[in-house]
Structures are given as structure tokens and as C-alpha cells.
Coordinates of C-alpha atoms in Angstrom, one line a residue:
M1 CA 107.2 -173.3 -111.6
K2 CA 110.8 -174.3 -110.8
T3 CA 111.8 -177.9 -111.5
R4 CA 114.5 -179.4 -109.4
T5 CA 116.6 -182.2 -110.8
S6 CA 118.5 -185.1 -109.2
S7 CA 121.8 -183.0 -109.4
H8 CA 120.6 -181.1 -106.3
F9 CA 120.0 -184.0 -104.0
D10 CA 120.9 -187.6 -103.4
I11 CA 117.7 -189.7 -103.9
T12 CA 117.6 -193.3 -102.9
R13 CA 115.5 -195.8 -104.7
R14 CA 113.2 -196.1 -101.6
D15 CA 112.8 -192.3 -101.4
A16 CA 111.9 -192.1 -105.1
L17 CA 109.3 -194.8 -104.7
K18 CA 107.8 -193.2 -101.6
S19 CA 107.6 -189.8 -103.3
S20 CA 106.0 -191.1 -106.5
I21 CA 102.9 -192.6 -104.8
G22 CA 101.9 -189.7 -102.6
G23 CA 101.3 -191.9 -99.6
A24 CA 104.2 -190.3 -97.8
T25 CA 102.4 -187.0 -98.3
L26 CA 99.2 -188.1 -96.6
A27 CA 101.1 -189.9 -93.8
A28 CA 103.2 -186.9 -93.0
F29 CA 100.1 -184.6 -92.8
G30 CA 98.3 -187.2 -90.7
T31 CA 101.0 -187.3 -88.1
G32 CA 102.0 -183.6 -88.2
A33 CA 105.5 -184.6 -89.4
A34 CA 107.5 -182.6 -91.9
V35 CA 107.3 -183.7 -95.5
P36 CA 110.5 -185.5 -96.5
A37 CA 112.9 -183.5 -98.6
A38 CA 113.1 -186.3 -101.1
L39 CA 109.3 -185.9 -101.6
S40 CA 109.6 -182.4 -102.9
V41 CA 112.4 -183.4 -105.2
A42 CA 111.4 -186.8 -106.6
S43 CA 107.8 -186.0 -107.1
V44 CA 108.7 -183.4 -109.7
A45 CA 112.0 -184.7 -110.9
V46 CA 112.4 -185.8 -114.5
G47 CA 115.1 -187.8 -116.2
L48 CA 116.0 -190.2 -113.4
G49 CA 116.6 -192.9 -115.9
A50 CA 116.1 -196.6 -115.2
A51 CA 115.6 -196.2 -111.5
H52 CA 112.8 -193.8 -112.1
A53 CA 111.1 -196.1 -114.7
E54 CA 111.4 -199.0 -112.3
S55 CA 109.9 -197.2 -109.4
A56 CA 107.0 -195.9 -111.6
A57 CA 106.3 -199.5 -112.7
M58 CA 106.2 -200.6 -109.0
T59 CA 103.9 -197.7 -108.2
R60 CA 101.3 -199.0 -110.6
E61 CA 101.2 -202.3 -108.6
L62 CA 100.7 -200.6 -105.2
T63 CA 97.3 -200.8 -103.5
Q64 CA 95.4 -197.6 -103.8
P65 CA 92.9 -196.1 -101.3
A66 CA 89.8 -198.4 -101.2
T67 CA 86.4 -197.2 -102.6
G68 CA 83.0 -198.1 -101.1
I69 CA 84.2 -197.8 -97.5
V70 CA 82.2 -196.4 -94.6
M71 CA 83.9 -193.1 -93.6
H72 CA 83.2 -192.5 -89.9
P73 CA 83.0 -188.8 -88.8
D74 CA 86.5 -188.5 -87.3
Y75 CA 88.1 -190.1 -90.4
A76 CA 86.1 -187.6 -92.5
R77 CA 87.2 -184.7 -90.2
T78 CA 90.9 -185.6 -90.7
I79 CA 90.7 -185.7 -94.5
A80 CA 88.5 -182.6 -94.5
Q81 CA 91.0 -180.5 -92.6
M82 CA 93.7 -181.4 -95.0
A83 CA 91.4 -180.7 -98.0
Y84 CA 90.7 -177.3 -96.5
I85 CA 94.3 -176.3 -96.0
W86 CA 95.4 -177.8 -99.3
G87 CA 92.6 -176.3 -101.5
W88 CA 92.2 -172.9 -99.8
P89 CA 94.3 -170.9 -102.3
M90 CA 92.5 -172.6 -105.3
V91 CA 89.0 -171.9 -104.0
N92 CA 90.2 -168.3 -103.3
M93 CA 91.3 -168.1 -107.0
I94 CA 87.9 -169.3 -108.2
N95 CA 86.1 -166.6 -106.3
R96 CA 88.4 -163.8 -107.3
Y97 CA 88.0 -164.9 -110.9
A98 CA 84.2 -164.9 -110.6
K99 CA 84.2 -161.4 -109.1
I100 CA 86.7 -159.6 -111.4
T101 CA 85.5 -161.1 -114.7
Q102 CA 82.0 -159.6 -114.1
A103 CA 83.5 -156.3 -115.4
P104 CA 81.8 -155.3 -118.6
H105 CA 85.0 -153.8 -120.0
P106 CA 88.6 -153.2 -118.9
G107 CA 88.7 -150.4 -116.3
L108 CA 88.7 -149.6 -112.6
L109 CA 86.2 -151.2 -110.3
G110 CA 84.7 -148.4 -108.2
G111 CA 87.4 -146.2 -109.7
I112 CA 90.0 -148.1 -107.6
L113 CA 90.8 -151.7 -108.6
P114 CA 91.8 -152.9 -112.1
A115 CA 89.2 -155.3 -113.5
A116 CA 88.3 -156.7 -116.9
P117 CA 86.1 -159.4 -118.6
R118 CA 87.6 -162.9 -118.9
G119 CA 90.6 -162.9 -121.2
Q120 CA 91.6 -159.2 -120.6
V121 CA 93.5 -157.1 -118.1
G122 CA 92.6 -153.8 -116.5
M123 CA 95.4 -151.4 -115.7
L124 CA 95.9 -148.6 -113.2
H125 CA 97.5 -145.4 -114.4
D126 CA 99.1 -144.5 -111.1
Y127 CA 99.7 -146.1 -107.7
I128 CA 96.9 -148.1 -106.2
E129 CA 94.5 -146.2 -103.9
P130 CA 94.8 -146.9 -100.1
S131 CA 91.1 -147.8 -99.9
E132 CA 91.5 -151.0 -102.0
T133 CA 90.5 -154.3 -100.2
F134 CA 90.9 -156.8 -103.1
V135 CA 94.3 -158.0 -101.8
T136 CA 96.4 -157.5 -98.7
C137 CA 99.9 -156.0 -98.8
P138 CA 99.6 -154.0 -102.0
N139 CA 102.6 -151.7 -102.8
Q140 CA 102.9 -148.2 -104.0
D141 CA 106.1 -148.6 -106.0
V142 CA 104.5 -149.9 -109.2
V143 CA 101.5 -149.4 -111.5
Y144 CA 99.5 -152.6 -111.3
G145 CA 97.3 -154.5 -113.7
L146 CA 94.9 -157.4 -113.1
G147 CA 93.0 -159.9 -115.2
F148 CA 91.8 -163.5 -115.1
F149 CA 91.7 -166.1 -117.9
S150 CA 90.3 -169.5 -118.9
L151 CA 93.3 -170.5 -121.0
D152 CA 92.2 -173.9 -122.4
E153 CA 89.0 -172.3 -123.8
E154 CA 90.5 -169.0 -124.8
P155 CA 94.3 -168.4 -125.1
V156 CA 95.3 -164.8 -124.4
V157 CA 97.8 -162.4 -126.1
A158 CA 99.9 -160.4 -123.7
Q159 CA 101.5 -157.3 -125.3
V160 CA 104.9 -156.2 -124.1
P161 CA 105.8 -152.6 -125.1
D162 CA 109.3 -151.2 -125.0
F163 CA 109.8 -150.3 -121.4
G164 CA 113.4 -149.0 -121.9
D165 CA 115.3 -149.0 -118.7
R166 CA 112.2 -149.1 -116.5
F167 CA 111.8 -152.1 -114.2
W168 CA 108.8 -154.3 -115.2
V169 CA 107.5 -157.8 -114.7
Y170 CA 104.3 -159.6 -115.8
A171 CA 103.6 -162.0 -112.9
L172 CA 101.5 -164.9 -114.4
Y173 CA 99.8 -167.2 -111.9
D174 CA 98.1 -170.6 -112.3
Q175 CA 95.2 -171.7 -110.1
R176 CA 97.6 -173.1 -107.5
T177 CA 99.1 -169.5 -107.2
D178 CA 102.4 -170.7 -108.7
Q179 CA 103.9 -168.4 -111.3
F180 CA 104.3 -169.7 -114.8
G181 CA 106.4 -168.3 -117.6
Q182 CA 109.1 -165.7 -117.4
L183 CA 108.2 -162.2 -118.7
G184 CA 110.0 -159.2 -117.3
K185 CA 113.2 -157.2 -117.1
P186 CA 115.0 -159.8 -114.9
Y187 CA 114.6 -162.3 -117.8
G188 CA 115.7 -160.0 -120.6
S189 CA 112.2 -160.3 -122.2
K190 CA 111.9 -158.4 -125.5
P191 CA 109.0 -156.2 -126.7
G192 CA 106.4 -158.2 -128.7
F193 CA 103.4 -160.4 -128.4
Y194 CA 103.3 -163.5 -126.1
L195 CA 100.5 -166.1 -126.1
L196 CA 99.3 -167.5 -122.8
A197 CA 97.7 -171.0 -123.3
G198 CA 96.3 -173.7 -121.1
P199 CA 97.6 -177.2 -120.7
K200 CA 95.0 -178.7 -123.1
W201 CA 95.1 -176.0 -125.8
E202 CA 96.1 -177.7 -129.1
G203 CA 96.6 -174.8 -131.4
L204 CA 99.7 -173.7 -133.3
K205 CA 101.8 -170.6 -132.6
P206 CA 100.4 -167.9 -134.9
N207 CA 102.7 -165.7 -137.1
G208 CA 103.7 -162.6 -135.2
I209 CA 103.6 -164.3 -131.7
T210 CA 107.0 -164.2 -130.0
E211 CA 106.5 -167.2 -127.7
V212 CA 103.7 -169.4 -126.4
I213 CA 103.7 -169.6 -122.6
R214 CA 101.9 -172.6 -121.1
C215 CA 99.9 -172.4 -117.9
P216 CA 99.7 -175.7 -116.0
T217 CA 96.0 -175.0 -115.2
A218 CA 93.1 -173.7 -117.3
L219 CA 92.4 -170.9 -114.8
G220 CA 95.2 -168.3 -114.7
N221 CA 95.7 -164.6 -114.1
A222 CA 98.1 -161.9 -114.7
I223 CA 99.3 -159.0 -112.5
P224 CA 101.7 -156.7 -114.4
R225 CA 103.9 -154.5 -112.2
I226 CA 105.7 -151.5 -113.8
F227 CA 108.0 -149.4 -111.6
Q228 CA 107.2 -145.7 -111.2
D229 CA 109.1 -142.9 -109.4
D230 CA 107.2 -140.8 -106.9
T231 CA 107.5 -137.7 -109.1
P232 CA 105.0 -135.9 -111.3
E233 CA 107.5 -136.2 -114.2
D234 CA 107.6 -140.0 -114.1
K235 CA 103.9 -140.3 -113.6
E236 CA 103.5 -138.4 -116.9
A237 CA 106.3 -140.3 -118.6
I238 CA 104.9 -143.7 -117.8
Q239 CA 101.5 -143.1 -119.4
S240 CA 102.4 -143.8 -123.0
V241 CA 104.1 -147.1 -122.1
I242 CA 101.4 -148.5 -119.8
N243 CA 98.8 -147.6 -122.4
Q244 CA 100.3 -150.4 -124.5
V245 CA 100.0 -153.0 -121.6
V246 CA 97.0 -154.7 -123.1
F247 CA 95.8 -158.4 -122.9
Y248 CA 93.1 -159.8 -125.1
P249 CA 91.8 -163.1 -126.5
L250 CA 93.8 -164.7 -129.4
K251 CA 90.8 -164.1 -131.8
D252 CA 91.4 -160.4 -131.5
F253 CA 95.1 -160.6 -132.5
T254 CA 96.0 -158.6 -135.6
G255 CA 99.8 -158.3 -135.2
E256 CA 99.4 -154.6 -134.5
M257 CA 100.1 -153.1 -131.0
K258 CA 96.8 -152.1 -129.4
T259 CA 96.5 -149.2 -127.0
I260 CA 94.1 -148.2 -124.2
D261 CA 94.1 -144.8 -122.5
W262 CA 94.0 -146.2 -119.0
A263 CA 93.7 -142.8 -117.4
N264 CA 90.4 -142.2 -119.1
T265 CA 88.6 -145.5 -119.2
P266 CA 85.1 -145.4 -117.7
D267 CA 84.9 -146.6 -114.1
I268 CA 83.0 -149.8 -113.4
P269 CA 80.3 -149.8 -110.7
V270 CA 81.0 -152.1 -107.7
P271 CA 78.7 -155.1 -107.5
Q272 CA 77.1 -156.0 -104.1
S273 CA 79.7 -157.7 -101.9
D274 CA 79.4 -161.3 -100.8
G275 CA 80.3 -161.6 -97.1
D276 CA 81.6 -159.1 -94.6
S277 CA 85.3 -158.2 -94.9
G278 CA 85.3 -156.7 -91.4
G279 CA 87.2 -153.7 -92.7
G280 CA 89.9 -155.9 -94.1
E281 CA 90.5 -157.8 -97.3
T282 CA 87.4 -159.1 -99.1
K283 CA 86.5 -162.5 -97.7
W284 CA 87.3 -164.7 -100.7
V285 CA 86.8 -168.1 -98.9
I286 CA 83.6 -168.7 -97.0
P287 CA 84.1 -171.8 -94.8
E288 CA 80.4 -172.7 -94.9
M289 CA 80.5 -172.8 -98.7
Y290 CA 83.9 -174.3 -99.1
F291 CA 83.0 -177.9 -99.7
D292 CA 80.4 -176.9 -102.3
Q293 CA 83.2 -175.3 -104.3
F294 CA 86.0 -177.8 -103.6
P295 CA 84.8 -180.4 -106.1
E296 CA 85.5 -177.9 -108.9
V297 CA 89.2 -177.8 -107.8
V298 CA 89.5 -181.5 -107.7
D299 CA 87.9 -181.9 -111.1
T300 CA 89.7 -179.1 -113.0
V301 CA 93.2 -179.0 -111.4
D302 CA 95.2 -182.1 -112.3
P303 CA 97.3 -183.6 -109.5
L304 CA 101.0 -183.0 -109.4
P305 CA 103.2 -186.1 -109.4
G306 CA 102.8 -187.6 -105.9
E307 CA 99.4 -186.1 -105.2
E308 CA 97.3 -189.0 -106.6
A309 CA 96.6 -190.5 -103.2
L310 CA 95.5 -187.2 -101.8
Y311 CA 93.1 -186.7 -104.7
Q312 CA 91.7 -190.2 -104.2
Q313 CA 91.1 -189.5 -100.5
F314 CA 89.4 -186.1 -101.4
R315 CA 87.1 -187.9 -103.9
L316 CA 86.2 -190.5 -101.3
L317 CA 85.4 -187.8 -98.8
L318 CA 83.2 -185.8 -101.3
D319 CA 81.4 -189.0 -102.5
A320 CA 80.7 -190.0 -98.9
A321 CA 79.4 -186.5 -97.9
A322 CA 77.2 -186.4 -101.0
K323 CA 75.3 -189.5 -99.7
D324 CA 75.2 -188.6 -96.0
P325 CA 73.8 -185.3 -94.9
E326 CA 75.3 -185.8 -91.4
L327 CA 78.7 -186.3 -92.9
K328 CA 78.3 -183.1 -94.9
K329 CA 77.6 -181.3 -91.6
V330 CA 80.9 -182.6 -90.3
L331 CA 82.7 -181.1 -93.4
I332 CA 81.2 -177.7 -92.8
E333 CA 82.0 -177.8 -89.1
T334 CA 85.6 -178.8 -89.9
A335 CA 85.9 -176.0 -92.5
V336 CA 84.8 -173.4 -89.9
E337 CA 87.1 -174.8 -87.2
T338 CA 90.1 -175.0 -89.6
E339 CA 89.6 -171.4 -90.8
E340 CA 89.7 -170.2 -87.2
K341 CA 92.5 -172.4 -85.8
V342 CA 94.8 -172.9 -88.8
I343 CA 94.1 -170.3 -91.5
K344 CA 93.6 -167.3 -89.3
P345 CA 97.0 -167.6 -87.5
F346 CA 98.8 -167.4 -90.9
F347 CA 97.9 -163.7 -90.9
E348 CA 100.6 -163.1 -88.2
W349 CA 104.0 -162.6 -89.7
K350 CA 105.7 -164.8 -87.2
H351 CA 103.8 -167.7 -88.8
N352 CA 105.0 -166.8 -92.3
G353 CA 108.2 -167.9 -93.9
R354 CA 111.4 -168.2 -91.9
P355 CA 113.4 -165.9 -89.6
A356 CA 115.5 -163.3 -91.4
G357 CA 117.3 -161.7 -88.4
N358 CA 116.6 -158.7 -86.1
G359 CA 113.0 -159.8 -85.5
W360 CA 112.0 -160.0 -89.2
N361 CA 110.7 -163.0 -91.2
R362 CA 111.3 -163.5 -94.9
S363 CA 109.1 -165.2 -97.6
T364 CA 109.8 -168.8 -98.5
N365 CA 109.1 -170.5 -101.9
N366 CA 106.9 -167.6 -102.9
A367 CA 105.0 -168.1 -106.1
Q368 CA 106.7 -171.5 -106.8
W369 CA 105.1 -173.5 -104.1
G370 CA 105.0 -177.0 -105.6
I371 CA 103.9 -179.2 -102.7
D372 CA 104.7 -176.7 -100.0
Y373 CA 101.1 -176.5 -99.1
F374 CA 101.3 -174.7 -95.7
N375 CA 103.5 -171.8 -97.0
R376 CA 101.2 -171.6 -100.0
T377 CA 98.1 -171.2 -97.9
G378 CA 99.8 -169.0 -95.4
T379 CA 100.7 -166.5 -98.1
S380 CA 97.3 -166.7 -99.7
K381 CA 95.9 -165.6 -96.4
S382 CA 98.4 -162.9 -95.5
N383 CA 99.7 -161.4 -98.7
M384 CA 98.5 -163.3 -101.8
F385 CA 100.2 -162.9 -105.2
D386 CA 103.8 -162.7 -104.2
N387 CA 106.5 -162.7 -106.9
R388 CA 109.0 -165.4 -107.3
P389 CA 112.1 -165.1 -104.9
N390 CA 114.4 -164.1 -107.8
E391 CA 111.9 -161.4 -108.8
T392 CA 111.1 -160.1 -105.3
Q393 CA 112.1 -161.1 -101.7
Y394 CA 109.8 -160.0 -98.9
F395 CA 110.7 -159.2 -95.3
Y396 CA 108.0 -158.5 -92.7
T397 CA 107.4 -158.1 -89.0
D398 CA 104.8 -157.1 -86.4
Y399 CA 107.5 -156.4 -83.8
D400 CA 110.3 -154.0 -82.9
G401 CA 113.8 -155.2 -82.2
S402 CA 113.0 -156.0 -78.6
G403 CA 110.1 -158.2 -79.6
A404 CA 107.3 -155.8 -78.6
Q405 CA 104.3 -155.3 -80.9
L406 CA 104.6 -152.2 -83.1
E407 CA 102.2 -149.5 -81.9
G408 CA 101.3 -146.2 -83.5
S409 CA 101.3 -144.5 -80.2
K410 CA 105.1 -145.1 -80.0
A411 CA 107.8 -143.9 -82.3
Y412 CA 110.4 -146.1 -84.2
S413 CA 113.4 -145.7 -86.4
V414 CA 114.8 -148.1 -89.0
T415 CA 118.4 -147.2 -90.0
F416 CA 120.2 -148.7 -93.0
P417 CA 124.0 -148.1 -92.5
A418 CA 125.8 -146.5 -95.5
G419 CA 126.0 -149.0 -98.3
Q420 CA 123.7 -151.5 -96.6
E421 CA 120.3 -150.7 -98.0
P422 CA 118.7 -153.8 -99.7
P423 CA 121.0 -154.8 -102.5
V424 CA 118.9 -155.0 -105.6
N425 CA 119.1 -154.7 -109.4
G426 CA 115.5 -153.3 -109.4
F427 CA 114.2 -151.3 -106.4
W428 CA 113.4 -151.6 -102.7
S429 CA 110.9 -150.1 -100.4
L430 CA 109.7 -150.1 -96.7
T431 CA 105.9 -150.1 -96.5
M432 CA 103.6 -149.5 -93.6
Y433 CA 100.4 -151.6 -93.1
N434 CA 97.6 -151.4 -90.5
D435 CA 96.4 -154.4 -88.6
K436 CA 94.5 -155.6 -91.7
H437 CA 97.6 -155.6 -93.9
L438 CA 96.2 -152.7 -95.8
F439 CA 97.3 -149.0 -96.1
H440 CA 96.6 -146.5 -93.4
A441 CA 95.0 -143.5 -95.0
N442 CA 97.0 -140.3 -93.9
D443 CA 97.2 -136.6 -94.8
L444 CA 100.6 -137.1 -96.5
K445 CA 99.2 -139.8 -98.7
R446 CA 102.4 -141.7 -98.0
Y447 CA 102.5 -145.5 -97.6
S448 CA 106.0 -146.5 -98.5
L449 CA 109.5 -145.1 -98.8
G450 CA 112.5 -146.3 -100.8
T451 CA 114.0 -146.2 -104.3
K452 CA 111.1 -144.3 -105.7
N453 CA 111.5 -141.3 -103.4
K454 CA 113.9 -138.6 -104.5
N455 CA 113.7 -136.4 -101.4
L456 CA 114.9 -138.7 -98.6
E457 CA 117.3 -137.1 -96.2
R458 CA 120.5 -139.0 -95.4
N459 CA 122.5 -138.8 -92.2
P460 CA 126.0 -137.1 -92.3
D461 CA 127.7 -140.6 -92.4
G462 CA 125.6 -141.6 -95.5
S463 CA 123.3 -143.9 -93.6
L464 CA 119.5 -143.7 -94.1
T465 CA 117.1 -143.5 -91.2
L466 CA 113.3 -144.0 -91.8
Y467 CA 110.7 -143.2 -89.1
A468 CA 107.4 -144.9 -88.2
G469 CA 104.7 -143.7 -85.8
A470 CA 101.5 -141.8 -85.5
K471 CA 103.2 -138.5 -84.7
S472 CA 105.6 -136.7 -86.9
P473 CA 109.3 -137.0 -85.9
G474 CA 109.7 -133.3 -86.6
A475 CA 109.9 -131.1 -89.6
D476 CA 113.5 -131.9 -90.3
K477 CA 112.7 -135.7 -90.4
E478 CA 109.3 -135.6 -92.0
S479 CA 110.5 -136.5 -95.5
N480 CA 111.6 -139.9 -94.0
W481 CA 108.4 -140.6 -92.0
L482 CA 105.8 -143.2 -92.5
P483 CA 102.6 -142.2 -90.7
A484 CA 101.1 -145.0 -88.6
P485 CA 97.6 -145.7 -87.3
D486 CA 97.0 -145.2 -83.6
G487 CA 96.8 -149.0 -83.1
T488 CA 99.0 -151.9 -84.1
F489 CA 100.8 -152.0 -87.5
S490 CA 103.4 -153.9 -89.4
L491 CA 106.4 -153.1 -91.6
Y492 CA 107.3 -154.8 -94.8
I493 CA 110.4 -154.6 -97.0
R494 CA 110.3 -155.4 -100.7
A495 CA 113.5 -156.1 -102.6
Y496 CA 112.8 -156.4 -106.3
W497 CA 115.3 -158.3 -108.4
G498 CA 117.6 -158.9 -105.5
K499 CA 121.3 -159.4 -105.8
E500 CA 123.0 -162.4 -104.3
P501 CA 123.0 -161.2 -100.6
I502 CA 119.2 -161.0 -100.9
L503 CA 118.9 -164.4 -102.5
D504 CA 121.3 -166.3 -100.2
G505 CA 120.0 -164.7 -97.0
S506 CA 123.3 -163.0 -96.0
W507 CA 121.7 -159.5 -96.1
Q508 CA 119.5 -158.9 -93.0
P509 CA 117.0 -156.2 -92.4
P510 CA 118.0 -153.6 -89.8
K511 CA 116.7 -153.7 -86.2
I512 CA 113.6 -151.6 -85.6
E513 CA 114.5 -149.3 -82.7
R514 CA 112.1 -147.7 -80.3
V515 CA 112.8 -143.9 -80.3

């Protein structure tokens, strides 16, 4: 999680005071106003000196939300809607944790999805299969891993083998879906053993452990990503290194590098699904059950500075609903309505991030959300488990350059002028997704094009044109073609370990042209 200091902004004494109490947060949400910039700074800033100490002392004297009040239905509905939007990613994490950790051993769930018992990680041995529905917007540029942890109860050792020149990053997420720690090629991380521990773990760093990495919440998860070329040679070469990507509880640490032959681990039968995914991503948040699970979030995830008033309002709401069955019905009705009217629209790319030029949007604050609740929930709905902006920047669109919906029945081209492909230190790709933000199975078994591909054909002037559509653009162009479904689809650019033009927004994705 990135911490901003007072050197980035001018903070008045009044702004610092408002930020520290959390009241400004609730007021802003209640009116639909934007959260003040000072709130996102002062609520996490440290080292503000005497002014900060004085404002903290004044905060303790402020009147807090009253207890024992009679909460009428419309009051409850207002707080419940905010609770639903705010907590949606964290309930989502609870349910993913519960499902994945049912695995009896590390392996592939249904032969498709990495899974493992609590405190361990399962690894793929190749790109992810197009039939997976665990998470939207997967990529076929990396070999993935996945595991969930309870880090106060059981610290976890993460092995880092010698990846050589290969791009890799271990994305570590807390329950809020913020990344914690820095493990990967962009950080110059060395091979060794790293200990992941929760906020309340009080042990000492064992001999042989390179570093202890603290997760701000007890619940955490890891999604390793290791780049792989789309060649048989690289698929063979990567096996020995990914076999050393192993996570396990601290009690099993011996100081020796463990290995698992991921290509030959027994598959794990798929348990019966809860809820209908409708052909899309597994439905991880059930509105009708949300407020039965929400108390666990409030009880186990400590408030960030400035969130205290929100937490008090949430507790008042839950206490009132526990005593009044009619009020509990209001909460369920609000959850169902908010899912439909607020959460569902986040799935459209025009409601995610900010404009990036030529009809594309780009991700904002990914995996370092802090109190950016709406972007956090929007991403949890549309493409959960982004990397931090410095690790990956994402560009996405449902429309061509004229503003028309992308349709498989039509044909499109995306041309990167010579020298103007995404400027990265890692790799880049253009990925095709269907209307569910999942892969469209096709005869070429091709779902993305980019750095990994060694057979892309360039134009005589050095530019690179990629094609998208349900029909082949012709044999001479087929190496550069992404097959589309007959219906609507979206396009998605990843820029891993972007250079400055990616980070500062000066690089823009090319216009999508109708052919």
C-alpha cells in the first residue's frame, strides 16, 4: 500500500482535522460529492508533527455517532448502500478464500485452476485454460499461481527461485485487495525465502528468512505471475523454475528449497458450485447473503485512519437489524438493488478508471486503493486482482474509435506505429475478451498477442497491425489475428513494468479502426 506524505500536498489544519475523523467521508458519500483530496492524504499521512498531534487530540473530543438510536428504514437504507459498496471486495475475498482452501492438496481444481489448502499456493505449468471462470480478465502471457492465507494464525514462507532474466512478480493482496510487500523483478528482489505475516503475529524472523513482509489484514492471498514466451522451447525451459515456486506454513520451513512438479500434481475434483454464474465469472457475492457475511469484515478488518465513523455507522446498522426483522429485510432489499444499479454497471469499461485517449480507459489506483472505494469495487467487479500501476498498467475498451460497440461480425485493426508499441521494461499484450470478460474459445487457441509472440508480421514501415473479428483477415494476416465471438467483445492492453510514458499517461493506445 502506498503511503503519501505531506510533501505531495498542502494540507491545512482544518483539512487534516476533517480527514482524521472520517466524518467528511460519510458526508461526501451521503451527498454524492467527491471525497476531498486532503482526505486521501491526511488520513494516511504520518509525521505531520505538532499540527497532526494537535488535530488528533481534538478528534478525541469530537462527538461520535450516537448509540441506542431508532434507525428508520430510509436511514438504514442509506447506510446499507454504502456498506454494500464499501465492503463488496472484502466479502468477495472471504468467499474466494473459503472455496479455494477446500483443496486437499496443491494442484489444479478441475484440471484448470490453481488451488491449495490454506497457507499454500497452487501453480499452473502453462497458460491458464480459456474455460476458467474463477476471475475475469485472465491473461495468457504468464504462468499463474494462487493461494489464500490466514497470516496472524499461520505465517507463510514464499520461496523465490532464481528467475534469471525472466520477468516475474509475486502479487500479494490483503483482504481489501490492496497489494502489500514488494516481490518481483521490478523491485530487484533476490532469490531466497520471504515470510508473509499478519498484523498481529508476534514471532521473530527465523534464521534463513530473507525478509518478513507484513500484511495489513489477517486474510491475504498470493498470485505469482511468471512470464512465458509462446514457444515450445520456453514452455519447457520454465518448468524447472516454476517447480520451485512453493508457498507453505512457517512450521514446514527447513531452510532448503522445496520443489513440486506442477505438471504432474493430481487434479482436484470441483466441488458443487454455489449460485449460478450465468456463463460468466463465479458469483462470489450473493446480495441476499451479504449482510450475514458483512459483520465478519467489520470485526476482522481494522479501520484505516479516517474510517472510524464509517465503522461506527456500520455497527449501528448491524445492531439495529439484528433486533428488528423488518429492518433486516430492508438491508437485503438494499443489497439486491445496489448490486443491480451500482455494482453491475462497473462491468462496463466506460465506468472503470479514467479516459486514456482514442476511446480507451485506463486503470486508476489499481491494487493500492486506500480509501478509493468506488474504483476498488469497480475493479473487483470487472477485473479483480490487478497489479500495482508501476507493475502493470491496464487499458480497456468496449468500443471502436468511432464509439461503436465492438462486434464479432465486423472486422477491426489496431495499428501501433513503428516505435510506438507500449513502452515497457517487462512485456505487453493485446487480449480479446467476450461479453463476460472471459476468453472466447477458438480453433487457433489464441487469446492474446504481444511480446510473447515470435511470429508477428510487421508492415513494411515497421509498424505493427493486429486484427480482431470473427472471420480471418486472410492467410497473410492470420498470425496477427485475434478471433472474436459472433457477439460483443472487448479489447484489453497490458503494459507490465511500464516506462515513464506509461506511468505519466503520455502514451496513448492506438485508435481501433473498422476495416
